[in-house]
Protein backbone atom coordinates (compact mmCIF):
# COMPACT_ATOMS: atom_id res chain seq x y z
CA UNK A 1 0.00 0.00 0.00
CA UNK A 2 1.48 3.34 -1.00
CA UNK A 3 -0.52 5.50 1.38
CA UNK A 4 -3.48 7.82 1.00
CA UNK A 5 -4.10 8.94 -2.55
CA UNK A 6 -6.26 11.76 -3.86
CA UNK A 7 -7.47 12.56 -7.34
CA UNK A 8 -7.27 14.85 -9.09
CA UNK A 9 -4.25 16.66 -7.70
CA UNK A 10 -5.31 19.94 -9.27
CA UNK A 11 -8.69 21.16 -10.48
CA UNK A 12 -9.51 24.45 -12.13
CA UNK A 13 -13.18 25.16 -12.60
CA UNK A 14 -15.44 28.05 -13.40
CA UNK A 15 -17.71 29.51 -10.78
CA UNK A 16 -21.02 27.72 -10.69
CA UNK A 17 -19.71 24.36 -11.86
CA UNK A 18 -19.81 21.18 -9.80
CA UNK A 19 -16.62 19.33 -8.87
CA UNK A 20 -15.95 15.96 -7.29
CA UNK A 21 -12.80 14.79 -5.56
CA UNK A 22 -11.83 11.26 -4.66
CA UNK A 23 -9.83 9.92 -1.75
CA UNK A 24 -8.48 6.39 -1.44
CA UNK A 25 -7.38 5.73 2.14
CA UNK A 26 -4.92 3.17 3.37
CA UNK A 27 -6.76 -0.10 2.91
CA UNK A 28 -7.10 -1.25 6.51
CA UNK A 29 -8.05 2.18 7.87
CA UNK A 30 -11.61 2.50 9.11
CA UNK A 31 -11.62 6.25 9.64
CA UNK A 32 -11.50 8.88 6.94
CA UNK A 33 -11.39 12.65 7.28
CA UNK A 34 -11.76 15.59 4.93
CA UNK A 35 -10.12 18.94 5.62
CA UNK A 36 -9.84 22.25 3.82
CA UNK A 37 -6.62 24.22 3.94
CA UNK A 38 -6.20 27.75 2.66
CA UNK A 39 -2.87 29.48 2.19
CA UNK A 40 -1.10 30.18 5.44
CA UNK A 41 -3.64 28.34 7.54
CA UNK A 42 -3.87 24.99 9.21
CA UNK A 43 -6.27 22.31 8.02
CA UNK A 44 -9.90 22.97 8.91
CA UNK A 45 -11.98 19.92 9.68
CA UNK A 46 -14.88 19.32 7.28
CA UNK A 47 -16.20 15.83 7.93
CA UNK A 48 -15.33 12.40 9.28
CA UNK A 49 -16.37 8.83 8.46
CA UNK A 50 -16.05 5.69 10.49
CA UNK A 51 -16.41 2.93 7.94
CA UNK A 52 -19.33 4.06 5.76
CA UNK A 53 -21.03 6.17 8.44
CA UNK A 54 -20.58 9.93 8.34
CA UNK A 55 -20.30 10.73 12.04
CA UNK A 56 -19.44 14.40 12.10
CA UNK A 57 -19.90 17.39 9.83
CA UNK A 58 -18.43 20.82 10.41
CA UNK A 59 -20.49 23.95 10.10
CA UNK A 60 -18.03 24.82 7.33
CA UNK A 61 -19.70 22.14 5.25
CA UNK A 62 -22.52 24.10 3.66
CA UNK A 63 -25.40 22.56 1.77
CA UNK A 64 -23.34 22.78 -1.41
CA UNK A 65 -20.88 20.23 -0.01
CA UNK A 66 -21.57 16.53 0.25
CA UNK A 67 -19.33 13.62 1.10
CA UNK A 68 -19.84 9.90 0.77
CA UNK A 69 -18.01 6.74 1.60
CA UNK A 70 -20.39 4.16 0.17
CA UNK A 71 -18.58 0.93 0.95
CA UNK A 72 -16.35 2.09 3.73
CA UNK A 73 -13.38 2.28 1.38
CA UNK A 74 -12.85 5.28 -0.90
CA UNK A 75 -14.64 8.57 -0.35
CA UNK A 76 -15.83 11.38 -2.58
CA UNK A 77 -16.31 15.03 -1.78
CA UNK A 78 -18.60 16.97 -4.10
CA UNK A 79 -18.97 20.72 -4.23
CA UNK A 80 -21.98 22.02 -6.13
CA UNK A 81 -22.25 25.49 -7.65
CA UNK A 82 -18.66 26.35 -6.78
CA UNK A 83 -17.79 29.82 -5.54
CA UNK A 84 -14.46 31.62 -5.58
CA UNK A 85 -14.29 31.22 -1.82
CA UNK A 86 -14.13 27.47 -2.30
CA UNK A 87 -10.62 27.80 -3.73
CA UNK A 88 -8.39 25.87 -1.36
CA UNK A 89 -6.44 22.67 -0.86
CA UNK A 90 -8.75 19.79 0.09
CA UNK A 91 -6.96 17.22 2.20
CA UNK A 92 -8.01 13.69 2.98
CA UNK A 93 -6.61 11.69 5.87
CA UNK A 94 -7.21 8.19 7.20
CA UNK A 95 -6.50 6.33 10.38
CA UNK A 96 -7.17 3.01 12.03
CA UNK A 97 -8.99 3.65 15.26
CA UNK A 98 -10.46 1.67 18.05
CA UNK A 99 -13.04 3.15 20.40
CA UNK A 100 -11.41 5.46 22.89
CA UNK A 101 -7.96 5.04 21.35
CA UNK A 102 -6.25 7.62 19.24
CA UNK A 103 -4.41 6.83 16.10
CA UNK A 104 -2.42 9.22 14.03
CA UNK A 105 -3.81 10.36 10.75
CA UNK A 106 -2.07 9.70 7.46
CA UNK A 107 -2.61 12.48 4.97
CA UNK A 108 -2.95 12.41 1.24
CA UNK A 109 -1.25 14.92 -1.07
CA UNK A 110 -4.42 16.98 -1.40
CA UNK A 111 -6.48 18.31 -4.26
CA UNK A 112 -5.89 21.96 -5.04
CA UNK A 113 -9.08 23.60 -6.27
CA UNK A 114 -9.06 26.91 -8.10
CA UNK A 115 -12.39 28.51 -8.90
CA UNK A 116 -12.18 31.23 -11.55
CA UNK B 1 -14.87 24.89 22.29
CA UNK B 2 -11.36 23.67 21.84
CA UNK B 3 -8.77 25.98 20.32
CA UNK B 4 -5.14 25.59 19.31
CA UNK B 5 -2.82 28.60 19.10
CA UNK B 6 0.58 28.80 17.50
CA UNK B 7 1.91 32.28 18.14
CA UNK B 8 5.03 32.08 15.98
CA UNK B 9 4.12 32.42 12.29
CA UNK B 10 7.76 32.07 11.17
CA UNK B 11 11.02 30.97 12.70
CA UNK B 12 14.52 30.30 11.47
CA UNK B 13 17.39 28.33 12.93
CA UNK B 14 20.95 27.60 11.92
CA UNK B 15 21.74 24.09 10.84
CA UNK B 16 22.79 21.89 13.79
CA UNK B 17 21.22 24.29 16.31
CA UNK B 18 18.15 23.70 18.48
CA UNK B 19 14.79 25.39 18.02
CA UNK B 20 11.54 25.31 20.00
CA UNK B 21 8.12 25.84 18.49
CA UNK B 22 5.30 26.91 20.78
CA UNK B 23 1.74 25.69 20.98
CA UNK B 24 -1.01 26.39 23.47
CA UNK B 25 -4.48 24.95 23.51
CA UNK B 26 -7.71 25.27 25.38
CA UNK B 27 -10.03 22.46 26.36
CA UNK B 28 -12.22 21.36 29.21
CA UNK B 29 -11.56 17.69 28.49
CA UNK B 30 -9.26 15.60 30.61
CA UNK B 31 -8.42 12.91 28.10
CA UNK B 32 -7.09 14.02 24.75
CA UNK B 33 -4.15 13.71 22.40
CA UNK B 34 -1.75 16.23 21.00
CA UNK B 35 0.25 15.99 17.82
CA UNK B 36 2.87 17.85 15.84
CA UNK B 37 2.64 17.47 12.08
CA UNK B 38 5.18 18.57 9.51
CA UNK B 39 4.23 19.78 6.02
CA UNK B 40 7.28 20.24 3.77
CA UNK B 41 6.87 22.56 0.78
CA UNK B 42 4.56 20.96 -1.79
CA UNK B 43 4.59 17.67 0.06
CA UNK B 44 2.24 15.66 2.23
CA UNK B 45 1.69 16.30 5.89
CA UNK B 46 3.36 13.72 8.11
CA UNK B 47 3.22 13.04 11.81
CA UNK B 48 6.27 14.12 13.79
CA UNK B 49 5.32 13.22 17.34
CA UNK B 50 2.29 12.54 19.52
CA UNK B 51 1.49 12.88 23.21
CA UNK B 52 -1.30 11.30 25.22
CA UNK B 53 -2.60 13.72 27.84
CA UNK B 54 -2.76 11.02 30.51
CA UNK B 55 0.98 10.39 30.20
CA UNK B 56 3.20 12.64 32.28
CA UNK B 57 6.36 11.66 30.45
CA UNK B 58 7.21 13.87 27.51
CA UNK B 59 7.29 12.11 24.16
CA UNK B 60 10.52 11.90 22.19
CA UNK B 61 11.27 10.74 18.66
CA UNK B 62 14.94 10.90 17.79
CA UNK B 63 15.78 14.62 17.41
CA UNK B 64 12.22 15.69 18.21
CA UNK B 65 10.86 16.05 21.71
CA UNK B 66 7.98 17.83 23.36
CA UNK B 67 7.51 19.79 26.55
CA UNK B 68 3.97 18.97 27.63
CA UNK B 69 2.63 21.12 30.44
CA UNK B 70 -0.93 19.93 31.04
CA UNK B 71 -1.87 22.47 33.68
CA UNK B 72 -0.61 25.32 31.52
CA UNK B 73 -2.11 23.74 28.38
CA UNK B 74 1.16 24.10 26.60
CA UNK B 75 2.72 21.68 24.10
CA UNK B 76 5.99 22.88 22.58
CA UNK B 77 8.16 21.02 20.08
CA UNK B 78 11.93 21.01 20.37
CA UNK B 79 14.03 20.11 17.36
CA UNK B 80 17.63 19.32 18.18
CA UNK B 81 20.51 19.27 15.70
CA UNK B 82 18.34 20.96 13.06
CA UNK B 83 18.78 19.72 9.51
CA UNK B 84 17.99 21.38 6.19
CA UNK B 85 15.29 18.76 5.65
CA UNK B 86 13.46 20.07 8.71
CA UNK B 87 12.44 23.14 6.72
CA UNK B 88 8.65 22.95 6.63
CA UNK B 89 5.38 24.18 8.10
CA UNK B 90 4.75 22.68 11.50
CA UNK B 91 1.22 22.28 12.79
CA UNK B 92 0.17 21.57 16.33
CA UNK B 93 -3.04 19.54 16.55
CA UNK B 94 -5.47 18.58 19.30
CA UNK B 95 -7.68 15.52 19.27
CA UNK B 96 -10.49 15.00 21.74
CA UNK B 97 -13.40 12.60 21.97
CA UNK B 98 -16.65 14.36 22.78
CA UNK B 99 -20.30 13.56 22.12
CA UNK B 100 -19.40 10.25 20.57
CA UNK B 101 -17.07 11.61 17.90
CA UNK B 102 -13.47 12.57 17.50
CA UNK B 103 -12.57 16.18 16.88
CA UNK B 104 -9.28 17.23 15.39
CA UNK B 105 -8.29 20.88 15.60
CA UNK B 106 -5.14 22.28 14.01
CA UNK B 107 -3.24 25.44 14.78
CA UNK B 108 -2.36 27.97 12.08
CA UNK B 109 1.16 26.65 11.79
CA UNK B 110 4.74 27.84 12.18
CA UNK B 111 6.94 28.12 9.11
CA UNK B 112 10.40 26.90 10.05
CA UNK B 113 13.41 27.60 7.89
CA UNK B 114 16.70 25.89 8.61
CA UNK B 115 19.64 27.95 7.39
CA UNK B 116 22.86 26.45 6.05
PDB file of C-alpha atoms in Angstrom:
ATOM      1  CA  UNK A   1       0.000   0.000   0.000  1.00  0.00           C
ATOM      2  CA  UNK A   2       1.476   3.342  -1.004  1.00  0.00           C
ATOM      3  CA  UNK A   3      -0.519   5.501   1.382  1.00  0.00           C
ATOM      4  CA  UNK A   4      -3.480   7.822   1.002  1.00  0.00           C
ATOM      5  CA  UNK A   5      -4.099   8.938  -2.554  1.00  0.00           C
ATOM      6  CA  UNK A   6      -6.257  11.758  -3.859  1.00  0.00           C
ATOM      7  CA  UNK A   7      -7.470  12.559  -7.339  1.00  0.00           C
ATOM      8  CA  UNK A   8      -7.267  14.848  -9.094  1.00  0.00           C
ATOM      9  CA  UNK A   9      -4.247  16.663  -7.704  1.00  0.00           C
ATOM     10  CA  UNK A  10      -5.315  19.938  -9.273  1.00  0.00           C
ATOM     11  CA  UNK A  11      -8.686  21.160 -10.477  1.00  0.00           C
ATOM     12  CA  UNK A  12      -9.506  24.453 -12.130  1.00  0.00           C
ATOM     13  CA  UNK A  13     -13.177  25.160 -12.598  1.00  0.00           C
ATOM     14  CA  UNK A  14     -15.439  28.048 -13.395  1.00  0.00           C
ATOM     15  CA  UNK A  15     -17.708  29.512 -10.778  1.00  0.00           C
ATOM     16  CA  UNK A  16     -21.022  27.724 -10.685  1.00  0.00           C
ATOM     17  CA  UNK A  17     -19.708  24.363 -11.861  1.00  0.00           C
ATOM     18  CA  UNK A  18     -19.805  21.183  -9.802  1.00  0.00           C
ATOM     19  CA  UNK A  19     -16.624  19.332  -8.867  1.00  0.00           C
ATOM     20  CA  UNK A  20     -15.953  15.959  -7.287  1.00  0.00           C
ATOM     21  CA  UNK A  21     -12.796  14.792  -5.560  1.00  0.00           C
ATOM     22  CA  UNK A  22     -11.833  11.259  -4.663  1.00  0.00           C
ATOM     23  CA  UNK A  23      -9.829   9.917  -1.751  1.00  0.00           C
ATOM     24  CA  UNK A  24      -8.479   6.387  -1.437  1.00  0.00           C
ATOM     25  CA  UNK A  25      -7.380   5.729   2.140  1.00  0.00           C
ATOM     26  CA  UNK A  26      -4.915   3.169   3.367  1.00  0.00           C
ATOM     27  CA  UNK A  27      -6.764  -0.098   2.909  1.00  0.00           C
ATOM     28  CA  UNK A  28      -7.105  -1.253   6.515  1.00  0.00           C
ATOM     29  CA  UNK A  29      -8.047   2.176   7.868  1.00  0.00           C
ATOM     30  CA  UNK A  30     -11.613   2.495   9.106  1.00  0.00           C
ATOM     31  CA  UNK A  31     -11.619   6.252   9.637  1.00  0.00           C
ATOM     32  CA  UNK A  32     -11.504   8.876   6.935  1.00  0.00           C
ATOM     33  CA  UNK A  33     -11.393  12.654   7.278  1.00  0.00           C
ATOM     34  CA  UNK A  34     -11.765  15.594   4.929  1.00  0.00           C
ATOM     35  CA  UNK A  35     -10.120  18.945   5.623  1.00  0.00           C
ATOM     36  CA  UNK A  36      -9.841  22.249   3.824  1.00  0.00           C
ATOM     37  CA  UNK A  37      -6.617  24.215   3.936  1.00  0.00           C
ATOM     38  CA  UNK A  38      -6.195  27.746   2.665  1.00  0.00           C
ATOM     39  CA  UNK A  39      -2.866  29.480   2.186  1.00  0.00           C
ATOM     40  CA  UNK A  40      -1.097  30.175   5.442  1.00  0.00           C
ATOM     41  CA  UNK A  41      -3.642  28.341   7.544  1.00  0.00           C
ATOM     42  CA  UNK A  42      -3.866  24.989   9.211  1.00  0.00           C
ATOM     43  CA  UNK A  43      -6.269  22.314   8.016  1.00  0.00           C
ATOM     44  CA  UNK A  44      -9.900  22.968   8.913  1.00  0.00           C
ATOM     45  CA  UNK A  45     -11.985  19.919   9.684  1.00  0.00           C
ATOM     46  CA  UNK A  46     -14.884  19.316   7.276  1.00  0.00           C
ATOM     47  CA  UNK A  47     -16.204  15.827   7.930  1.00  0.00           C
ATOM     48  CA  UNK A  48     -15.335  12.400   9.284  1.00  0.00           C
ATOM     49  CA  UNK A  49     -16.370   8.829   8.464  1.00  0.00           C
ATOM     50  CA  UNK A  50     -16.055   5.687  10.493  1.00  0.00           C
ATOM     51  CA  UNK A  51     -16.415   2.925   7.945  1.00  0.00           C
ATOM     52  CA  UNK A  52     -19.334   4.056   5.762  1.00  0.00           C
ATOM     53  CA  UNK A  53     -21.028   6.169   8.442  1.00  0.00           C
ATOM     54  CA  UNK A  54     -20.584   9.926   8.340  1.00  0.00           C
ATOM     55  CA  UNK A  55     -20.302  10.731  12.040  1.00  0.00           C
ATOM     56  CA  UNK A  56     -19.439  14.397  12.095  1.00  0.00           C
ATOM     57  CA  UNK A  57     -19.898  17.390   9.832  1.00  0.00           C
ATOM     58  CA  UNK A  58     -18.426  20.820  10.413  1.00  0.00           C
ATOM     59  CA  UNK A  59     -20.494  23.949  10.105  1.00  0.00           C
ATOM     60  CA  UNK A  60     -18.034  24.822   7.329  1.00  0.00           C
ATOM     61  CA  UNK A  61     -19.702  22.140   5.250  1.00  0.00           C
ATOM     62  CA  UNK A  62     -22.516  24.098   3.655  1.00  0.00           C
ATOM     63  CA  UNK A  63     -25.405  22.559   1.773  1.00  0.00           C
ATOM     64  CA  UNK A  64     -23.342  22.780  -1.409  1.00  0.00           C
ATOM     65  CA  UNK A  65     -20.883  20.231  -0.013  1.00  0.00           C
ATOM     66  CA  UNK A  66     -21.571  16.530   0.248  1.00  0.00           C
ATOM     67  CA  UNK A  67     -19.335  13.623   1.095  1.00  0.00           C
ATOM     68  CA  UNK A  68     -19.836   9.905   0.770  1.00  0.00           C
ATOM     69  CA  UNK A  69     -18.010   6.739   1.605  1.00  0.00           C
ATOM     70  CA  UNK A  70     -20.393   4.155   0.170  1.00  0.00           C
ATOM     71  CA  UNK A  71     -18.579   0.925   0.953  1.00  0.00           C
ATOM     72  CA  UNK A  72     -16.351   2.088   3.731  1.00  0.00           C
ATOM     73  CA  UNK A  73     -13.380   2.282   1.377  1.00  0.00           C
ATOM     74  CA  UNK A  74     -12.850   5.276  -0.904  1.00  0.00           C
ATOM     75  CA  UNK A  75     -14.636   8.567  -0.346  1.00  0.00           C
ATOM     76  CA  UNK A  76     -15.828  11.377  -2.582  1.00  0.00           C
ATOM     77  CA  UNK A  77     -16.311  15.031  -1.777  1.00  0.00           C
ATOM     78  CA  UNK A  78     -18.599  16.975  -4.100  1.00  0.00           C
ATOM     79  CA  UNK A  79     -18.969  20.719  -4.227  1.00  0.00           C
ATOM     80  CA  UNK A  80     -21.975  22.016  -6.128  1.00  0.00           C
ATOM     81  CA  UNK A  81     -22.246  25.494  -7.646  1.00  0.00           C
ATOM     82  CA  UNK A  82     -18.660  26.348  -6.777  1.00  0.00           C
ATOM     83  CA  UNK A  83     -17.792  29.818  -5.544  1.00  0.00           C
ATOM     84  CA  UNK A  84     -14.455  31.617  -5.579  1.00  0.00           C
ATOM     85  CA  UNK A  85     -14.286  31.219  -1.817  1.00  0.00           C
ATOM     86  CA  UNK A  86     -14.133  27.473  -2.297  1.00  0.00           C
ATOM     87  CA  UNK A  87     -10.625  27.799  -3.728  1.00  0.00           C
ATOM     88  CA  UNK A  88      -8.386  25.871  -1.361  1.00  0.00           C
ATOM     89  CA  UNK A  89      -6.444  22.669  -0.863  1.00  0.00           C
ATOM     90  CA  UNK A  90      -8.745  19.793   0.094  1.00  0.00           C
ATOM     91  CA  UNK A  91      -6.962  17.216   2.199  1.00  0.00           C
ATOM     92  CA  UNK A  92      -8.008  13.691   2.979  1.00  0.00           C
ATOM     93  CA  UNK A  93      -6.611  11.688   5.870  1.00  0.00           C
ATOM     94  CA  UNK A  94      -7.211   8.194   7.196  1.00  0.00           C
ATOM     95  CA  UNK A  95      -6.497   6.325  10.377  1.00  0.00           C
ATOM     96  CA  UNK A  96      -7.168   3.005  12.033  1.00  0.00           C
ATOM     97  CA  UNK A  97      -8.990   3.653  15.260  1.00  0.00           C
ATOM     98  CA  UNK A  98     -10.456   1.670  18.047  1.00  0.00           C
ATOM     99  CA  UNK A  99     -13.038   3.154  20.404  1.00  0.00           C
ATOM    100  CA  UNK A 100     -11.405   5.460  22.890  1.00  0.00           C
ATOM    101  CA  UNK A 101      -7.962   5.045  21.347  1.00  0.00           C
ATOM    102  CA  UNK A 102      -6.251   7.624  19.238  1.00  0.00           C
ATOM    103  CA  UNK A 103      -4.411   6.830  16.105  1.00  0.00           C
ATOM    104  CA  UNK A 104      -2.419   9.216  14.029  1.00  0.00           C
ATOM    105  CA  UNK A 105      -3.807  10.356  10.746  1.00  0.00           C
ATOM    106  CA  UNK A 106      -2.068   9.697   7.456  1.00  0.00           C
ATOM    107  CA  UNK A 107      -2.613  12.484   4.974  1.00  0.00           C
ATOM    108  CA  UNK A 108      -2.952  12.408   1.240  1.00  0.00           C
ATOM    109  CA  UNK A 109      -1.250  14.922  -1.075  1.00  0.00           C
ATOM    110  CA  UNK A 110      -4.416  16.977  -1.400  1.00  0.00           C
ATOM    111  CA  UNK A 111      -6.482  18.310  -4.265  1.00  0.00           C
ATOM    112  CA  UNK A 112      -5.894  21.959  -5.045  1.00  0.00           C
ATOM    113  CA  UNK A 113      -9.085  23.597  -6.265  1.00  0.00           C
ATOM    114  CA  UNK A 114      -9.056  26.914  -8.105  1.00  0.00           C
ATOM    115  CA  UNK A 115     -12.389  28.508  -8.900  1.00  0.00           C
ATOM    116  CA  UNK A 116     -12.183  31.229 -11.546  1.00  0.00           C
TER     117      UNK A 116
ATOM    118  CA  UNK B   1     -14.873  24.887  22.288  1.00  0.00           C
ATOM    119  CA  UNK B   2     -11.356  23.668  21.839  1.00  0.00           C
ATOM    120  CA  UNK B   3      -8.771  25.976  20.323  1.00  0.00           C
ATOM    121  CA  UNK B   4      -5.140  25.589  19.309  1.00  0.00           C
ATOM    122  CA  UNK B   5      -2.820  28.597  19.105  1.00  0.00           C
ATOM    123  CA  UNK B   6       0.583  28.803  17.495  1.00  0.00           C
ATOM    124  CA  UNK B   7       1.914  32.279  18.145  1.00  0.00           C
ATOM    125  CA  UNK B   8       5.031  32.078  15.976  1.00  0.00           C
ATOM    126  CA  UNK B   9       4.125  32.417  12.287  1.00  0.00           C
ATOM    127  CA  UNK B  10       7.761  32.074  11.171  1.00  0.00           C
ATOM    128  CA  UNK B  11      11.021  30.975  12.695  1.00  0.00           C
ATOM    129  CA  UNK B  12      14.516  30.297  11.475  1.00  0.00           C
ATOM    130  CA  UNK B  13      17.395  28.331  12.929  1.00  0.00           C
ATOM    131  CA  UNK B  14      20.946  27.597  11.922  1.00  0.00           C
ATOM    132  CA  UNK B  15      21.742  24.094  10.841  1.00  0.00           C
ATOM    133  CA  UNK B  16      22.791  21.893  13.793  1.00  0.00           C
ATOM    134  CA  UNK B  17      21.218  24.294  16.312  1.00  0.00           C
ATOM    135  CA  UNK B  18      18.155  23.700  18.484  1.00  0.00           C
ATOM    136  CA  UNK B  19      14.791  25.394  18.023  1.00  0.00           C
ATOM    137  CA  UNK B  20      11.544  25.306  20.001  1.00  0.00           C
ATOM    138  CA  UNK B  21       8.120  25.836  18.488  1.00  0.00           C
ATOM    139  CA  UNK B  22       5.304  26.911  20.781  1.00  0.00           C
ATOM    140  CA  UNK B  23       1.735  25.689  20.975  1.00  0.00           C
ATOM    141  CA  UNK B  24      -1.006  26.388  23.475  1.00  0.00           C
ATOM    142  CA  UNK B  25      -4.477  24.946  23.513  1.00  0.00           C
ATOM    143  CA  UNK B  26      -7.707  25.275  25.379  1.00  0.00           C
ATOM    144  CA  UNK B  27     -10.030  22.457  26.356  1.00  0.00           C
ATOM    145  CA  UNK B  28     -12.219  21.358  29.205  1.00  0.00           C
ATOM    146  CA  UNK B  29     -11.562  17.689  28.493  1.00  0.00           C
ATOM    147  CA  UNK B  30      -9.256  15.601  30.612  1.00  0.00           C
ATOM    148  CA  UNK B  31      -8.423  12.915  28.098  1.00  0.00           C
ATOM    149  CA  UNK B  32      -7.094  14.016  24.746  1.00  0.00           C
ATOM    150  CA  UNK B  33      -4.155  13.707  22.403  1.00  0.00           C
ATOM    151  CA  UNK B  34      -1.753  16.234  20.995  1.00  0.00           C
ATOM    152  CA  UNK B  35       0.252  15.993  17.822  1.00  0.00           C
ATOM    153  CA  UNK B  36       2.873  17.850  15.844  1.00  0.00           C
ATOM    154  CA  UNK B  37       2.643  17.466  12.080  1.00  0.00           C
ATOM    155  CA  UNK B  38       5.183  18.565   9.506  1.00  0.00           C
ATOM    156  CA  UNK B  39       4.231  19.776   6.025  1.00  0.00           C
ATOM    157  CA  UNK B  40       7.279  20.238   3.770  1.00  0.00           C
ATOM    158  CA  UNK B  41       6.872  22.565   0.783  1.00  0.00           C
ATOM    159  CA  UNK B  42       4.558  20.961  -1.790  1.00  0.00           C
ATOM    160  CA  UNK B  43       4.591  17.674   0.060  1.00  0.00           C
ATOM    161  CA  UNK B  44       2.244  15.662   2.231  1.00  0.00           C
ATOM    162  CA  UNK B  45       1.689  16.300   5.889  1.00  0.00           C
ATOM    163  CA  UNK B  46       3.357  13.724   8.105  1.00  0.00           C
ATOM    164  CA  UNK B  47       3.222  13.039  11.810  1.00  0.00           C
ATOM    165  CA  UNK B  48       6.268  14.120  13.794  1.00  0.00           C
ATOM    166  CA  UNK B  49       5.318  13.220  17.337  1.00  0.00           C
ATOM    167  CA  UNK B  50       2.288  12.537  19.519  1.00  0.00           C
ATOM    168  CA  UNK B  51       1.492  12.883  23.206  1.00  0.00           C
ATOM    169  CA  UNK B  52      -1.297  11.304  25.222  1.00  0.00           C
ATOM    170  CA  UNK B  53      -2.596  13.723  27.836  1.00  0.00           C
ATOM    171  CA  UNK B  54      -2.759  11.024  30.509  1.00  0.00           C
ATOM    172  CA  UNK B  55       0.981  10.392  30.198  1.00  0.00           C
ATOM    173  CA  UNK B  56       3.196  12.636  32.277  1.00  0.00           C
ATOM    174  CA  UNK B  57       6.357  11.662  30.451  1.00  0.00           C
ATOM    175  CA  UNK B  58       7.208  13.874  27.510  1.00  0.00           C
ATOM    176  CA  UNK B  59       7.287  12.111  24.158  1.00  0.00           C
ATOM    177  CA  UNK B  60      10.524  11.901  22.186  1.00  0.00           C
ATOM    178  CA  UNK B  61      11.265  10.736  18.655  1.00  0.00           C
ATOM    179  CA  UNK B  62      14.945  10.901  17.790  1.00  0.00           C
ATOM    180  CA  UNK B  63      15.781  14.622  17.405  1.00  0.00           C
ATOM    181  CA  UNK B  64      12.223  15.687  18.210  1.00  0.00           C
ATOM    182  CA  UNK B  65      10.861  16.052  21.712  1.00  0.00           C
ATOM    183  CA  UNK B  66       7.981  17.834  23.362  1.00  0.00           C
ATOM    184  CA  UNK B  67       7.508  19.786  26.545  1.00  0.00           C
ATOM    185  CA  UNK B  68       3.967  18.966  27.625  1.00  0.00           C
ATOM    186  CA  UNK B  69       2.629  21.123  30.443  1.00  0.00           C
ATOM    187  CA  UNK B  70      -0.931  19.925  31.036  1.00  0.00           C
ATOM    188  CA  UNK B  71      -1.865  22.469  33.677  1.00  0.00           C
ATOM    189  CA  UNK B  72      -0.605  25.321  31.522  1.00  0.00           C
ATOM    190  CA  UNK B  73      -2.114  23.739  28.385  1.00  0.00           C
ATOM    191  CA  UNK B  74       1.165  24.099  26.596  1.00  0.00           C
ATOM    192  CA  UNK B  75       2.721  21.682  24.103  1.00  0.00           C
ATOM    193  CA  UNK B  76       5.993  22.878  22.582  1.00  0.00           C
ATOM    194  CA  UNK B  77       8.162  21.023  20.083  1.00  0.00           C
ATOM    195  CA  UNK B  78      11.934  21.010  20.367  1.00  0.00           C
ATOM    196  CA  UNK B  79      14.026  20.111  17.357  1.00  0.00           C
ATOM    197  CA  UNK B  80      17.635  19.324  18.180  1.00  0.00           C
ATOM    198  CA  UNK B  81      20.515  19.271  15.698  1.00  0.00           C
ATOM    199  CA  UNK B  82      18.342  20.962  13.057  1.00  0.00           C
ATOM    200  CA  UNK B  83      18.781  19.723   9.507  1.00  0.00           C
ATOM    201  CA  UNK B  84      17.993  21.379   6.188  1.00  0.00           C
ATOM    202  CA  UNK B  85      15.288  18.764   5.651  1.00  0.00           C
ATOM    203  CA  UNK B  86      13.460  20.070   8.711  1.00  0.00           C
ATOM    204  CA  UNK B  87      12.444  23.143   6.720  1.00  0.00           C
ATOM    205  CA  UNK B  88       8.647  22.954   6.630  1.00  0.00           C
ATOM    206  CA  UNK B  89       5.382  24.182   8.098  1.00  0.00           C
ATOM    207  CA  UNK B  90       4.749  22.675  11.500  1.00  0.00           C
ATOM    208  CA  UNK B  91       1.217  22.285  12.791  1.00  0.00           C
ATOM    209  CA  UNK B  92       0.171  21.570  16.327  1.00  0.00           C
ATOM    210  CA  UNK B  93      -3.045  19.541  16.548  1.00  0.00           C
ATOM    211  CA  UNK B  94      -5.471  18.579  19.300  1.00  0.00           C
ATOM    212  CA  UNK B  95      -7.680  15.523  19.269  1.00  0.00           C
ATOM    213  CA  UNK B  96     -10.489  14.996  21.743  1.00  0.00           C
ATOM    214  CA  UNK B  97     -13.399  12.604  21.967  1.00  0.00           C
ATOM    215  CA  UNK B  98     -16.653  14.357  22.780  1.00  0.00           C
ATOM    216  CA  UNK B  99     -20.299  13.558  22.123  1.00  0.00           C
ATOM    217  CA  UNK B 100     -19.395  10.251  20.567  1.00  0.00           C
ATOM    218  CA  UNK B 101     -17.069  11.611  17.901  1.00  0.00           C
ATOM    219  CA  UNK B 102     -13.468  12.568  17.501  1.00  0.00           C
ATOM    220  CA  UNK B 103     -12.569  16.179  16.877  1.00  0.00           C
ATOM    221  CA  UNK B 104      -9.283  17.232  15.393  1.00  0.00           C
ATOM    222  CA  UNK B 105      -8.285  20.883  15.603  1.00  0.00           C
ATOM    223  CA  UNK B 106      -5.140  22.278  14.008  1.00  0.00           C
ATOM    224  CA  UNK B 107      -3.242  25.441  14.782  1.00  0.00           C
ATOM    225  CA  UNK B 108      -2.364  27.969  12.083  1.00  0.00           C
ATOM    226  CA  UNK B 109       1.164  26.652  11.788  1.00  0.00           C
ATOM    227  CA  UNK B 110       4.745  27.841  12.180  1.00  0.00           C
ATOM    228  CA  UNK B 111       6.936  28.116   9.114  1.00  0.00           C
ATOM    229  CA  UNK B 112      10.401  26.902  10.048  1.00  0.00           C
ATOM    230  CA  UNK B 113      13.412  27.602   7.888  1.00  0.00           C
ATOM    231  CA  UNK B 114      16.698  25.891   8.610  1.00  0.00           C
ATOM    232  CA  UNK B 115      19.637  27.946   7.386  1.00  0.00           C
ATOM    233  CA  UNK B 116      22.856  26.447   6.050  1.00  0.00           C
TER     234      UNK B 116
END
